[in-house]
XYZ file of C-alpha atoms in Angstrom:
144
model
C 55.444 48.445 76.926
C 53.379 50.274 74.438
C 50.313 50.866 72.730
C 49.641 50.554 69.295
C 46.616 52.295 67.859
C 45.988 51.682 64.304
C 42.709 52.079 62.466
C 41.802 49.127 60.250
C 39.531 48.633 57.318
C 35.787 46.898 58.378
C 36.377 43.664 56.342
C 37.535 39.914 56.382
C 41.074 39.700 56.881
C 41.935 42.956 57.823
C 42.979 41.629 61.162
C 44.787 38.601 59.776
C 47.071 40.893 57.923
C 47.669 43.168 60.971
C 48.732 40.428 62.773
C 50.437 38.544 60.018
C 52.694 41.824 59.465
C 53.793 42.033 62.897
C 54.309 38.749 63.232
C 56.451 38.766 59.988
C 58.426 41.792 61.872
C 58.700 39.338 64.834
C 56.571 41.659 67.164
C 54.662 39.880 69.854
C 50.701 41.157 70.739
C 50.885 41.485 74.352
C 47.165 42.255 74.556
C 44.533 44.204 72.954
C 41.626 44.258 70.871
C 39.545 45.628 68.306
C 36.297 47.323 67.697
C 34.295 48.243 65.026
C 32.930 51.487 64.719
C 30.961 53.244 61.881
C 32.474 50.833 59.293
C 36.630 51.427 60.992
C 38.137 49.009 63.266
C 39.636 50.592 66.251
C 42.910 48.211 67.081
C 44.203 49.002 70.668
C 47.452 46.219 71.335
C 50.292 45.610 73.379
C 53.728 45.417 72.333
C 57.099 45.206 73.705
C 58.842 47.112 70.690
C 56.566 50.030 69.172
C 59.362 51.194 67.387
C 59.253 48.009 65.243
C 55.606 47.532 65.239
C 54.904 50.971 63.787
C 57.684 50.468 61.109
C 56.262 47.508 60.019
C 52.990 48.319 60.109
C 53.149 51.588 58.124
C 55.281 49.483 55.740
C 52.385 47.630 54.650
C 50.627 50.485 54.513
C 48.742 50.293 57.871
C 46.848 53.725 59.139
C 49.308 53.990 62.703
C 47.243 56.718 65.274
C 49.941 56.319 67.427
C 52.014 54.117 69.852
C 52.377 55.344 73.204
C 53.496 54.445 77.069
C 51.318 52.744 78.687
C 50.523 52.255 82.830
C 50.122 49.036 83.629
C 48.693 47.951 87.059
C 46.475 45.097 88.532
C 42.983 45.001 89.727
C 42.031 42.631 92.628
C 39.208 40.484 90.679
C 37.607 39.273 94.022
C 36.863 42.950 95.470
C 33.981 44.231 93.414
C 34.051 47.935 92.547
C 37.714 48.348 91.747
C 37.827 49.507 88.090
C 35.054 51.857 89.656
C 37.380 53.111 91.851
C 40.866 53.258 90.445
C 38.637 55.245 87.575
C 37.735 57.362 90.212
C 41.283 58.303 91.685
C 42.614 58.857 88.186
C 40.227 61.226 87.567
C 40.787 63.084 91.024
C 44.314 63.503 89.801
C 43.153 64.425 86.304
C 44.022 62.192 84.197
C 42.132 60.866 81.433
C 42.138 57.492 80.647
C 41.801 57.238 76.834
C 41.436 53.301 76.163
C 41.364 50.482 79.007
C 42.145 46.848 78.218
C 43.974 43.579 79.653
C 47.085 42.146 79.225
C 47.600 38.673 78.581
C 48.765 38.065 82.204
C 45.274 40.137 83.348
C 46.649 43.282 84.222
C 45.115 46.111 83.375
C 46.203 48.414 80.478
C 46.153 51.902 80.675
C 46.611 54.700 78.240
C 45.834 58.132 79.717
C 46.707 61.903 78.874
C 48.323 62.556 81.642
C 51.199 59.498 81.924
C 53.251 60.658 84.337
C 50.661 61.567 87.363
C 48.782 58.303 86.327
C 52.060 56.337 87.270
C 52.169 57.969 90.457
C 47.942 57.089 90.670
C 49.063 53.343 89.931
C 52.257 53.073 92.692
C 49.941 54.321 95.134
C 46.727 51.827 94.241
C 49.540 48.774 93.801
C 51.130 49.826 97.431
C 47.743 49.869 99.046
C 46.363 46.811 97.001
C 49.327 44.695 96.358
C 51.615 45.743 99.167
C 54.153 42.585 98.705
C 54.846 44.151 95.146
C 54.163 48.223 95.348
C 57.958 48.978 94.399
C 58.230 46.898 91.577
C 56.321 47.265 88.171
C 54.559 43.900 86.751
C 57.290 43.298 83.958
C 59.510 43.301 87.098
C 61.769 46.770 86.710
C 60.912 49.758 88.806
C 59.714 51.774 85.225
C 55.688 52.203 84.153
């Protein structure tokens, strides 16, 4: 999966189009959102084929940051504190995580500066949180 980072313009439909061009393109939004800021929308989303989506997207002229990997993980939602702490252990390790948001099958989104270590962060939160599924990555292949 990857992230999509493209800065839109602060006014009515500006969203519509960014979805209607990806979903012209047949790319799926997998999760994400968007934020305003000093008169730019900030789009962070969630697709399967980033290849695509930025093709499309600069097509129609969209302003593409970047798409990158992301690390996907879960957060138990009954244990209070956890975003706290898997925050925590990234940063330990050193990582920096850039933008945070949720999936549509609420798991947590990650996109960090240092992808590789964060994947080994996340395989050691899911083996001690999620034990019955450490090994295997949420999309169900072994890959972050």
């Amino acid at each position: 999966m990857k992230d999509v980072h493209v800065r839109l313009t602060d006014r009515v439909g500006a969203l519509a189009q960014f979805g209607r061009t990806l979903g012209e393109a047949n790319v799926s939004l997998e999760g994400g959102g968007v934020f305003c800021v000093s008169g730019m929308g900030l789009a962070h989303f969630l697709v399967q084929d980033g290849t695509a989506a930025r093709a499309a997207l600069e097509a129609a002229g969209s302003d593409v940051t970047w798409v990158r990997d992301v690390v996907m993980l879960r957060l138990r939602q009954d244990v209070p504190g956890q975003m706290g702490e898997l925050a925590s252990r990234m940063a330990t390790a050193g990582v920096n995580i850039e933008t945070q948001y949720s999936d549509h099958h609420n798991r947590l989104v990650l996109v960090v500066d240092q992808h590789e270590i964060a994947c080994r962060v996340a395989a050691a939160w899911d083996a001690e949180w999620f034990p019955e599924n450490a090994t295997q990555h949420p999309d169900g292949d072994d890959a972050r």
